[in-house]
Structure formats: C-alpha cells, structure tokens
mmCIF file of C-alpha atoms and ligand atoms in Angstrom:
data_model
loop_
_atom_site.group_PDB
_atom_site.id
_atom_site.type_symbol
_atom_site.label_atom_id
_atom_site.label_comp_id
_atom_site.label_asym_id
_atom_site.label_seq_id
_atom_site.Cartn_x
_atom_site.Cartn_y
_atom_site.Cartn_z
ATOM 1 C CA MET R 12 -41.175 36.221 136.644
ATOM 2 C CA MET R 13 -39.849 34.354 133.624
ATOM 3 C CA ASP R 14 -36.721 34.785 132.704
ATOM 4 C CA ILE R 15 -36.447 33.316 128.656
ATOM 5 C CA ALA R 16 -39.200 33.393 126.553
ATOM 6 C CA VAL R 17 -37.753 31.267 123.155
ATOM 7 C CA ILE R 18 -39.995 31.554 120.305
ATOM 8 C CA GLY R 19 -39.360 29.236 117.709
ATOM 9 C CA SER R 20 -38.475 25.493 116.435
ATOM 10 C CA ASN R 21 -38.888 22.311 117.983
ATOM 11 C CA MET R 22 -37.073 18.740 116.039
ATOM 12 C CA VAL R 23 -36.159 15.414 116.957
ATOM 13 C CA ASP R 24 -31.932 14.456 115.445
ATOM 14 C CA LEU R 25 -32.581 11.291 113.898
ATOM 15 C CA VAL R 26 -28.156 11.444 114.458
ATOM 16 C CA SER R 27 -26.801 8.256 112.139
ATOM 17 C CA TYR R 28 -22.758 7.722 113.479
ATOM 18 C CA ILE R 29 -20.586 7.010 109.681
ATOM 19 C CA GLU R 30 -18.674 6.527 108.835
ATOM 20 C CA ARG R 31 -18.019 9.484 106.118
ATOM 21 C CA MET R 32 -20.338 10.827 103.963
ATOM 22 C CA PRO R 33 -22.795 8.091 101.710
ATOM 23 C CA LYS R 34 -21.662 9.221 97.427
ATOM 24 C CA GLU R 35 -24.425 9.880 95.245
ATOM 25 C CA GLY R 36 -26.072 6.254 94.688
ATOM 26 C CA GLU R 37 -23.930 4.664 97.154
ATOM 27 C CA THR R 38 -26.079 2.817 99.995
ATOM 28 C CA LEU R 39 -23.789 3.529 102.941
ATOM 29 C CA GLU R 40 -24.344 0.741 106.745
ATOM 30 C CA ALA R 41 -24.033 3.546 109.565
ATOM 31 C CA PRO R 42 -21.754 2.200 112.341
ATOM 32 C CA ASP R 43 -24.495 3.306 115.168
ATOM 33 C CA PHE R 44 -27.577 5.520 115.274
ATOM 34 C CA GLU R 45 -29.334 8.083 118.301
ATOM 35 C CA ILE R 46 -32.417 9.683 118.251
ATOM 36 C CA GLY R 47 -32.249 12.905 120.684
ATOM 37 C CA CYS R 48 -35.158 15.756 121.658
ATOM 38 C CA GLY R 49 -33.676 19.430 119.114
ATOM 39 C CA GLY R 50 -34.209 22.076 116.626
ATOM 40 C CA LYS R 51 -32.690 25.026 118.121
ATOM 41 C CA GLY R 52 -35.271 26.755 120.092
ATOM 42 C CA ALA R 53 -35.757 23.634 121.979
ATOM 43 C CA ASN R 54 -31.873 22.997 121.859
ATOM 44 C CA GLN R 55 -31.158 26.920 123.736
ATOM 45 C CA ALA R 56 -33.522 26.902 125.333
ATOM 46 C CA VAL R 57 -32.621 23.545 126.936
ATOM 47 C CA ALA R 58 -28.940 24.941 127.299
ATOM 48 C CA ALA R 59 -30.223 28.430 129.025
ATOM 49 C CA ALA R 60 -32.550 25.553 132.239
ATOM 50 C CA LYS R 61 -30.047 23.720 131.874
ATOM 51 C CA MET R 62 -27.938 26.367 133.608
ATOM 52 C CA GLY R 63 -30.875 27.289 135.987
ATOM 53 C CA SER R 64 -32.154 29.752 133.859
ATOM 54 C CA ASP R 65 -37.091 30.096 134.001
ATOM 55 C CA VAL R 66 -37.875 29.495 129.958
ATOM 56 C CA MET R 67 -40.849 29.195 128.336
ATOM 57 C CA MET R 68 -40.934 27.895 124.962
ATOM 58 C CA VAL R 69 -43.145 28.463 122.031
ATOM 59 C CA THR R 70 -43.419 26.640 119.347
ATOM 60 C CA LYS R 71 -45.500 24.328 117.657
ATOM 61 C CA VAL R 72 -45.844 19.775 117.264
ATOM 62 C CA GLY R 73 -47.632 17.728 115.583
ATOM 63 C CA ASP R 74 -49.387 13.664 116.941
ATOM 64 C CA ASP R 75 -46.776 11.604 116.059
ATOM 65 C CA LEU R 76 -44.876 9.590 118.667
ATOM 66 C CA PHE R 77 -42.589 12.375 118.439
ATOM 67 C CA ALA R 78 -44.322 14.643 120.175
ATOM 68 C CA ASP R 79 -44.824 13.393 123.229
ATOM 69 C CA ASN R 80 -41.633 12.999 123.274
ATOM 70 C CA THR R 81 -40.966 16.696 122.541
ATOM 71 C CA ILE R 82 -43.077 17.477 125.533
ATOM 72 C CA ALA R 83 -41.696 15.369 128.400
ATOM 73 C CA ASN R 84 -38.056 16.264 127.368
ATOM 74 C CA PHE R 85 -39.708 20.707 128.104
ATOM 75 C CA LYS R 86 -40.988 19.543 131.210
ATOM 76 C CA LYS R 87 -37.981 17.114 132.475
ATOM 77 C CA HIS R 88 -35.816 20.480 131.952
ATOM 78 C CA GLY R 89 -38.402 22.388 133.931
ATOM 79 C CA ILE R 90 -38.848 24.397 130.812
ATOM 80 C CA ASP R 91 -42.570 25.542 130.558
ATOM 81 C CA THR R 92 -45.093 24.192 128.608
ATOM 82 C CA GLU R 93 -48.402 25.956 128.162
ATOM 83 C CA TYR R 94 -47.361 27.092 124.435
ATOM 84 C CA VAL R 95 -46.216 23.981 123.431
ATOM 85 C CA VAL R 96 -49.445 23.540 120.890
ATOM 86 C CA LYS R 97 -49.899 20.899 118.993
ATOM 87 C CA VAL R 98 -50.514 20.752 115.253
ATOM 88 C CA PRO R 99 -54.160 17.500 114.242
ATOM 89 C CA GLY R 100 -53.251 16.139 111.040
ATOM 90 C CA THR R 101 -49.343 17.174 111.193
ATOM 91 C CA SER R 102 -45.839 15.642 111.638
ATOM 92 C CA SER R 103 -42.980 17.413 114.148
ATOM 93 C CA GLY R 104 -39.748 18.931 113.115
ATOM 94 C CA VAL R 105 -37.739 16.006 112.409
ATOM 95 C CA ALA R 106 -34.182 16.558 111.649
ATOM 96 C CA PRO R 107 -31.841 12.652 110.115
ATOM 97 C CA ILE R 108 -28.639 14.532 110.745
ATOM 98 C CA PHE R 109 -24.807 12.457 109.624
ATOM 99 C CA VAL R 110 -22.106 13.299 111.725
ATOM 100 C CA ASP R 111 -18.699 11.928 110.651
ATOM 101 C CA LYS R 112 -15.529 10.099 112.161
ATOM 102 C CA GLU R 113 -13.338 13.963 111.626
ATOM 103 C CA SER R 114 -17.141 15.169 114.047
ATOM 104 C CA LYS R 115 -18.413 17.136 110.684
ATOM 105 C CA ASN R 116 -21.805 16.559 110.166
ATOM 106 C CA SER R 117 -24.721 17.258 107.257
ATOM 107 C CA ILE R 118 -28.200 17.850 108.635
ATOM 108 C CA LEU R 119 -30.872 17.350 106.410
ATOM 109 C CA ILE R 120 -34.557 19.895 108.232
ATOM 110 C CA ILE R 121 -38.021 18.599 108.110
ATOM 111 C CA LYS R 122 -40.015 20.968 110.003
ATOM 112 C CA GLY R 123 -42.935 19.951 109.788
ATOM 113 C CA ALA R 124 -45.467 21.454 112.900
ATOM 114 C CA ASN R 125 -42.659 24.339 113.511
ATOM 115 C CA LYS R 126 -44.636 25.909 110.393
ATOM 116 C CA GLN R 127 -47.517 26.459 111.201
ATOM 117 C CA LEU R 128 -46.449 28.527 114.349
ATOM 118 C CA ALA R 129 -47.701 31.995 112.531
ATOM 119 C CA PRO R 130 -47.935 35.417 114.217
ATOM 120 C CA GLU R 131 -51.106 34.904 116.446
ATOM 121 C CA ASP R 132 -49.216 32.456 118.640
ATOM 122 C CA VAL R 133 -46.907 34.912 119.835
ATOM 123 C CA ASP R 134 -49.681 36.730 120.819
ATOM 124 C CA ALA R 135 -51.554 34.042 122.352
ATOM 125 C CA ALA R 136 -48.704 34.115 125.115
ATOM 126 C CA ALA R 137 -48.548 37.542 125.400
ATOM 127 C CA GLU R 138 -48.638 38.007 128.896
ATOM 128 C CA LYS R 139 -46.918 35.709 129.670
ATOM 129 C CA ILE R 140 -44.003 36.533 127.472
ATOM 130 C CA LYS R 141 -44.556 40.364 128.870
ATOM 131 C CA LYS R 142 -42.951 38.472 132.228
ATOM 132 C CA CYS R 143 -39.421 37.536 131.076
ATOM 133 C CA SER R 144 -36.445 38.983 130.947
ATOM 134 C CA VAL R 145 -34.822 38.013 126.897
ATOM 135 C CA ILE R 146 -37.535 36.788 124.038
ATOM 136 C CA VAL R 147 -34.797 34.055 121.609
ATOM 137 C CA LEU R 148 -34.813 33.347 118.115
ATOM 138 C CA GLN R 149 -34.377 31.652 115.601
ATOM 139 C CA LEU R 150 -35.449 31.298 112.020
ATOM 140 C CA GLU R 151 -36.749 27.535 111.725
ATOM 141 C CA VAL R 152 -40.259 29.101 111.855
ATOM 142 C CA PRO R 153 -41.467 31.463 109.498
ATOM 143 C CA LEU R 154 -40.383 35.103 109.387
ATOM 144 C CA GLU R 155 -42.961 36.880 109.882
ATOM 145 C CA THR R 156 -43.738 35.645 114.139
ATOM 146 C CA VAL R 157 -39.680 35.785 114.082
ATOM 147 C CA TYR R 158 -40.640 39.922 112.802
ATOM 148 C CA ARG R 159 -43.495 39.348 115.619
ATOM 149 C CA ALA R 160 -41.461 39.064 118.632
ATOM 150 C CA ILE R 161 -39.137 40.918 116.662
ATOM 151 C CA ASP R 162 -42.065 43.729 117.787
ATOM 152 C CA PHE R 163 -43.594 42.587 120.728
ATOM 153 C CA GLY R 164 -40.062 42.300 122.462
ATOM 154 C CA ASN R 165 -39.719 46.194 121.256
ATOM 155 C CA GLU R 166 -42.842 47.198 122.242
ATOM 156 C CA TRP R 167 -42.624 46.117 125.401
ATOM 157 C CA ASN R 168 -38.637 46.676 125.860
ATOM 158 C CA ILE R 169 -37.645 42.845 125.934
ATOM 159 C CA PRO R 170 -34.336 42.542 124.967
ATOM 160 C CA VAL R 171 -34.222 40.248 121.340
ATOM 161 C CA ILE R 172 -31.572 37.999 121.258
ATOM 162 C CA LEU R 173 -31.422 37.066 117.555
ATOM 163 C CA ASN R 174 -29.841 33.549 115.527
ATOM 164 C CA PRO R 175 -30.591 33.946 111.929
ATOM 165 C CA ALA R 176 -29.936 30.276 110.858
ATOM 166 C CA PRO R 177 -30.686 28.698 108.839
ATOM 167 C CA ALA R 178 -29.312 31.724 106.876
ATOM 168 C CA SER R 179 -32.071 33.223 105.134
ATOM 169 C CA LYS R 180 -31.604 35.242 102.011
ATOM 170 C CA GLU R 181 -35.332 37.264 102.376
ATOM 171 C CA LEU R 182 -34.659 38.430 106.658
ATOM 172 C CA ASP R 183 -35.821 41.637 106.511
ATOM 173 C CA PHE R 184 -32.862 43.542 107.522
ATOM 174 C CA GLN R 185 -35.715 46.472 108.571
ATOM 175 C CA TYR R 186 -36.770 43.901 111.695
ATOM 176 C CA VAL R 187 -33.002 42.756 112.276
ATOM 177 C CA CYS R 188 -31.633 46.143 113.147
ATOM 178 C CA LYS R 189 -34.342 46.474 115.605
ATOM 179 C CA SER R 190 -33.269 42.552 117.269
ATOM 180 C CA ASP R 191 -30.598 44.147 119.865
ATOM 181 C CA TYR R 192 -28.536 40.687 119.722
ATOM 182 C CA PHE R 193 -27.125 39.211 116.488
ATOM 183 C CA ILE R 194 -25.865 35.911 116.740
ATOM 184 C CA PRO R 195 -24.398 33.816 113.514
ATOM 185 C CA ASN R 196 -21.389 31.599 112.688
ATOM 186 C CA GLU R 197 -19.293 32.343 110.107
ATOM 187 C CA SER R 198 -21.672 30.977 107.289
ATOM 188 C CA GLU R 199 -24.378 32.634 107.531
ATOM 189 C CA LEU R 200 -23.078 35.899 108.102
ATOM 190 C CA GLU R 201 -20.246 35.389 104.839
ATOM 191 C CA ILE R 202 -24.117 34.543 103.358
ATOM 192 C CA LEU R 203 -26.319 37.644 105.449
ATOM 193 C CA THR R 204 -23.841 39.648 103.820
ATOM 194 C CA ASP R 205 -22.088 38.519 100.712
ATOM 195 C CA MET R 206 -18.917 39.349 102.065
ATOM 196 C CA PRO R 207 -15.468 37.057 103.186
ATOM 197 C CA VAL R 208 -15.396 35.429 106.145
ATOM 198 C CA THR R 209 -11.973 33.654 105.882
ATOM 199 C CA THR R 210 -9.562 35.737 108.750
ATOM 200 C CA GLU R 211 -10.836 36.985 111.545
ATOM 201 C CA SER R 212 -10.032 40.923 110.135
ATOM 202 C CA GLU R 213 -13.169 39.428 107.463
ATOM 203 C CA ILE R 214 -15.539 38.338 109.695
ATOM 204 C CA ALA R 215 -14.117 41.924 111.812
ATOM 205 C CA ALA R 216 -15.099 43.600 109.068
ATOM 206 C CA ALA R 217 -18.517 41.508 107.732
ATOM 207 C CA ALA R 218 -19.776 41.973 111.118
ATOM 208 C CA SER R 219 -18.789 45.434 111.230
ATOM 209 C CA SER R 220 -20.344 45.824 108.028
ATOM 210 C CA LEU R 221 -23.507 45.091 110.138
ATOM 211 C CA VAL R 222 -23.034 47.326 113.244
ATOM 212 C CA GLN R 223 -23.402 50.186 110.193
ATOM 213 C CA LYS R 224 -25.858 49.103 109.117
ATOM 214 C CA GLY R 225 -27.871 49.722 112.075
ATOM 215 C CA LEU R 226 -26.836 46.535 114.130
ATOM 216 C CA LYS R 227 -26.329 47.580 118.154
ATOM 217 C CA ASN R 228 -24.225 43.995 119.222
ATOM 218 C CA VAL R 229 -23.015 40.731 116.594
ATOM 219 C CA ILE R 230 -21.620 38.260 118.745
ATOM 220 C CA VAL R 231 -20.420 36.093 115.568
ATOM 221 C CA THR R 232 -19.598 32.062 116.766
ATOM 222 C CA MET R 233 -15.701 31.033 114.917
ATOM 223 C CA GLY R 234 -16.751 27.760 116.052
ATOM 224 C CA SER R 235 -12.737 26.380 117.840
ATOM 225 C CA ARG R 236 -11.900 29.758 117.010
ATOM 226 C CA GLY R 237 -14.311 30.944 119.309
ATOM 227 C CA ALA R 238 -16.868 34.106 118.505
ATOM 228 C CA MET R 239 -16.666 38.415 118.059
ATOM 229 C CA TRP R 240 -18.636 40.364 120.203
ATOM 230 C CA VAL R 241 -18.630 43.676 117.516
ATOM 231 C CA THR R 242 -20.324 47.032 117.764
ATOM 232 C CA ASN R 243 -20.153 50.504 116.811
ATOM 233 C CA GLU R 244 -17.247 50.583 119.819
ATOM 234 C CA ALA R 245 -14.921 48.345 119.706
ATOM 235 C CA VAL R 246 -15.045 44.288 118.581
ATOM 236 C CA HIS R 247 -13.688 42.122 121.266
ATOM 237 C CA VAL R 248 -12.689 37.820 120.107
ATOM 238 C CA VAL R 249 -13.649 35.500 122.895
ATOM 239 C CA PRO R 250 -11.254 32.195 123.025
ATOM 240 C CA SER R 251 -13.240 28.690 122.000
ATOM 241 C CA TYR R 252 -11.712 26.221 124.886
ATOM 242 C CA PRO R 253 -9.793 24.184 124.291
ATOM 243 C CA VAL R 254 -11.073 20.076 123.673
ATOM 244 C CA LYS R 255 -11.398 17.583 121.694
ATOM 245 C CA ALA R 256 -14.478 17.667 119.653
ATOM 246 C CA ILE R 257 -16.424 14.213 118.883
ATOM 247 C CA ASP R 258 -19.186 16.248 117.176
ATOM 248 C CA THR R 259 -19.961 19.739 116.781
ATOM 249 C CA THR R 260 -23.871 19.548 116.212
ATOM 250 C CA GLY R 261 -25.363 21.401 118.809
ATOM 251 C CA ALA R 262 -22.894 23.777 119.282
ATOM 252 C CA GLY R 263 -23.980 27.240 119.016
ATOM 253 C CA ASP R 264 -27.632 26.672 120.257
ATOM 254 C CA ALA R 265 -25.377 26.026 122.966
ATOM 255 C CA PHE R 266 -23.544 29.129 122.740
ATOM 256 C CA ILE R 267 -26.854 31.053 121.958
ATOM 257 C CA GLY R 268 -28.811 29.427 125.511
ATOM 258 C CA CYS R 269 -25.783 29.626 127.885
ATOM 259 C CA PHE R 270 -25.227 33.499 125.979
ATOM 260 C CA SER R 271 -29.053 34.647 127.175
ATOM 261 C CA HIS R 272 -28.851 33.350 130.707
ATOM 262 C CA GLY R 273 -25.713 34.894 131.798
ATOM 263 C CA LEU R 274 -27.092 38.342 129.841
ATOM 264 C CA VAL R 275 -30.878 37.871 132.079
ATOM 265 C CA LYS R 276 -28.230 37.289 135.390
ATOM 266 C CA HIS R 277 -26.312 39.187 135.119
ATOM 267 C CA GLY R 278 -26.212 41.050 132.032
ATOM 268 C CA ASP R 279 -22.332 41.548 131.190
ATOM 269 C CA VAL R 280 -22.009 40.782 127.960
ATOM 270 C CA LEU R 281 -18.546 39.151 128.052
ATOM 271 C CA GLU R 282 -18.335 37.389 130.850
ATOM 272 C CA ALA R 283 -21.800 35.302 129.447
ATOM 273 C CA MET R 284 -19.327 35.083 125.956
ATOM 274 C CA ARG R 285 -16.850 33.424 128.562
ATOM 275 C CA LYS R 286 -19.560 31.517 129.961
ATOM 276 C CA ALA R 287 -20.547 30.509 126.606
ATOM 277 C CA SER R 288 -17.832 29.102 125.384
ATOM 278 C CA ALA R 289 -17.099 26.977 128.051
ATOM 279 C CA PHE R 290 -20.363 25.637 128.236
ATOM 280 C CA ALA R 291 -20.575 24.288 123.588
ATOM 281 C CA ALA R 292 -16.723 23.982 124.148
ATOM 282 C CA LEU R 293 -18.171 20.754 126.478
ATOM 283 C CA SER R 294 -21.281 20.159 124.810
ATOM 284 C CA VAL R 295 -18.642 19.579 121.861
ATOM 285 C CA THR R 296 -16.748 17.444 123.771
ATOM 286 C CA LYS R 297 -20.745 14.914 123.831
ATOM 287 C CA ARG R 298 -22.412 13.324 120.843
ATOM 288 C CA GLY R 299 -25.839 15.062 120.238
ATOM 289 C CA SER R 300 -26.895 18.071 120.224
ATOM 290 C CA GLN R 301 -29.290 18.083 123.587
ATOM 291 C CA ALA R 302 -27.727 15.301 125.369
ATOM 292 C CA SER R 303 -23.841 17.085 125.469
ATOM 293 C CA TYR R 304 -25.081 20.495 127.211
ATOM 294 C CA PRO R 305 -23.029 20.355 130.857
ATOM 295 C CA ASN R 306 -24.636 21.220 134.296
ATOM 296 C CA GLU R 307 -23.687 24.042 135.920
ATOM 297 C CA ASP R 308 -21.533 21.120 138.521
ATOM 298 C CA GLU R 309 -20.116 20.106 134.933
ATOM 299 C CA LEU R 310 -19.190 22.847 133.476
ATOM 300 C CA GLN R 311 -18.718 25.457 136.912
ATOM 301 C CA PRO R 312 -15.309 23.250 137.455
ATOM 302 C CA PHE R 313 -14.013 23.644 133.115
ATOM 303 C CA LEU R 314 -14.405 26.853 134.448
ATOM 304 C CA LEU R 315 -11.680 26.682 136.669
HETATM 305 P P1 LIG D 25 -24.094 23.656 115.189
HETATM 306 O O1 LIG D 25 -23.944 24.327 113.596
HETATM 307 O O2 LIG D 25 -22.828 22.955 114.675
HETATM 308 O O3 LIG D 25 -24.448 24.132 115.939
HETATM 309 P P2 LIG D 25 -22.963 26.576 114.767
HETATM 310 O O4 LIG D 25 -21.484 26.666 112.835
HETATM 311 O O5 LIG D 25 -23.749 27.296 114.645
HETATM 312 O O6 LIG D 25 -22.948 24.831 115.336
HETATM 313 P P3 LIG D 25 -19.599 26.884 115.598
HETATM 314 O O7 LIG D 25 -19.694 28.629 115.374
HETATM 315 O O8 LIG D 25 -19.650 25.903 115.064
HETATM 316 O O9 LIG D 25 -21.926 27.337 115.985
HETATM 317 O O10 LIG D 25 -19.330 27.233 118.221
HETATM 318 C C1 LIG D 25 -19.746 27.892 118.792
HETATM 319 C C2 LIG D 25 -19.859 27.915 119.839
HETATM 320 O O11 LIG D 25 -19.239 27.007 120.283
HETATM 321 C C3 LIG D 25 -18.357 28.541 118.657
HETATM 322 O O12 LIG D 25 -17.950 29.510 119.981
HETATM 323 C C4 LIG D 25 -17.351 27.830 120.280
HETATM 324 O O13 LIG D 25 -17.394 28.525 121.663
HETATM 325 C C5 LIG D 25 -17.516 26.447 120.588
HETATM 326 N N1 LIG D 25 -17.050 25.248 119.989
HETATM 327 C C6 LIG D 25 -17.147 24.934 118.651
HETATM 328 N N2 LIG D 25 -16.582 24.191 118.114
HETATM 329 C C7 LIG D 25 -15.625 24.471 119.065
HETATM 330 C C8 LIG D 25 -13.885 23.425 119.490
HETATM 331 N N3 LIG D 25 -14.157 22.064 118.234
HETATM 332 N N4 LIG D 25 -13.632 23.429 120.318
HETATM 333 C C9 LIG D 25 -13.929 24.486 121.433
HETATM 334 N N5 LIG D 25 -15.111 25.549 121.315
HETATM 335 C C10 LIG D 25 -15.745 24.435 120.426
#
C-alpha cells in the first residue's frame, strides 16, 4: 500500500533574494541566489514524505541538467519515482523567483515538461495509484490530466485533494465539485468566485458560495491569518502559529502536503489543519520552499 499519489508538477526554483522588486527597464544586483527543488506537486509530495507518508509522484521532467537533480531529490525523500517520466528534447519546469527583504515574492513559471503530463500518464500509473489512500492535484499541468485524475479517484473511491493553483478561470466546475477537499488560497478564491476576500467574513461567504454550488469541503489558506474550513454545516478557522516570516514561498504547498498526510493517517480534518498550520508556519521561518520544510522531529516541539 502507498499513502498518497501526487499527480502534478515539478520545477527547479531559481531564487534571487533582492532588496526590492526591479522597476520596468531597471537592472538591479541581487545580493543572494539559490537553486532549489520546487513546483507545487513536488513541494506537496516532499512535505507529505517529510511527515512520514509513503508518497508516489506522477510527473514529467525534461532531458536537461535539472531532470536528474529533481529525480535524485524525490529519491532522497523516499518518494516513489516509477512514474517520473523523462521527455526527450524538452526543458524541465523552471521557476525564477524573486524574494524581497519584506519576504514578499514574485514568481515566473516556465512549465516545460510539465505541459506534457497527459491523461494517459495517469492511466499508465493506474495500478499503483489504486493502492493510494489520497490523490493530490494542482493546476500546473494540463487540465484534462487533472480531470482524468479526479475521475480516477471517484471511480476507485480514493479521496481527491484539489489545490486550484495557479488559479484558472477555465477550470470546469463540474470537475471541481467531484473533488473531496478543495484548497485555494485567498487570491485563488477571489479569482474563482469573483467575490471580495479581504475580511474573514468575506472569505467565508466566498467559500460558502462554492459549497452551495456543490463542493463538499473548501479549505482556504489565509497566510498569517491561518486557514478556514467551510462545509455545508460549519465554518472553522484554524489560526496560524505566530512566527517571524522570512520567506513564504511554498507555504501553501507545505500546508497541503502536511494536511494530506494527516488526512491519510487519522482522517481528522481539524487536527490535520492544525498540524499543517504548524508545518507551514515553520516553513516560512526559513528560505526556500522544500528546503524550508521541517521534519517530524523539528515539528513536534513547535506543536507543544
Ligand atoms: P505560497 O503561494 O507562498 O506558497 P499560499 O499563498 O498558497 O503560499 P498561504 O495562504 O500564504 O499560502 O499560506 C499557507 C499556510 O501557511 C497558511 O494557511 C498558514 O497556516 C501558513 N502561513 C503562511 N504565512 C504565514 C505567516 N506569516 N505566519 C504563520 N503562518 C503562515
């Protein structure tokens, strides 16, 4: 048995740490630079694996120098790479990221091989995905692949966690409603609902509008304000853990990976959200996305 199938993206993060964002036409020197493994799917897989879940990854890499690095990184975290496929003649996914001194980030995405993750790749991995307790999806790969994975989850009674990131207006709501846990951040919620999301009551109203349209569970990550779980019956807010934020890159993925782990291990949504909040809070205290994720030993004292 496996715990979690993450079907989605991988990227190599090229992170420039800067004083401020450059203006149009301006050349700035960045005081610091780092290369890290990222991509929403890969981040979520690594977060769950760091918490102790058995994770398989279904993704595509290019045939450049980043591909072997990405596969080695999955293996280092004990993630099953049988369905990490190399695509000849294509670049791997790359994400140039700018983080300013207030820890705000701007991110460019070059999807590369991720664009070629097809519904057939889900079918090819079907026998192994069937052994998983949860399927985790994001939107950095073609939507038809996401839809195939949702159908697969429904067909085999495997709960589906859908992180609608980056937000896409083309997302078919019929499929969204087939997911079991829908986890946007505030800006994704705003784009998907066309509703304001400034205050918590506005966020609750926007999330409730999705529940009224047929979604079972909407969990909105709200940065330093924590996370909100909205269902037909109730609205729960899990506050964030107060920390000094250094770099919030990958915080949403940290939350989703750790939440998926909790859902598989004990199934208690609020408990999984609390642990995910702690995990994500610790991740913003360090630079990088995956590089900032704690392991269970680092997390435990923080939870006390
Ligand atoms: P990113 O796009 O940077 O990966 P996101 O916008 O998808 O992140 P957020 O909603 O910013 O995700 O953060 C996810 C979770 O991380 C939050 O719900 C919260 O639990 C935790 N978190 C984020 N920022 C902070 C912070 N400054 N302090 C404490 N916890 C935080």
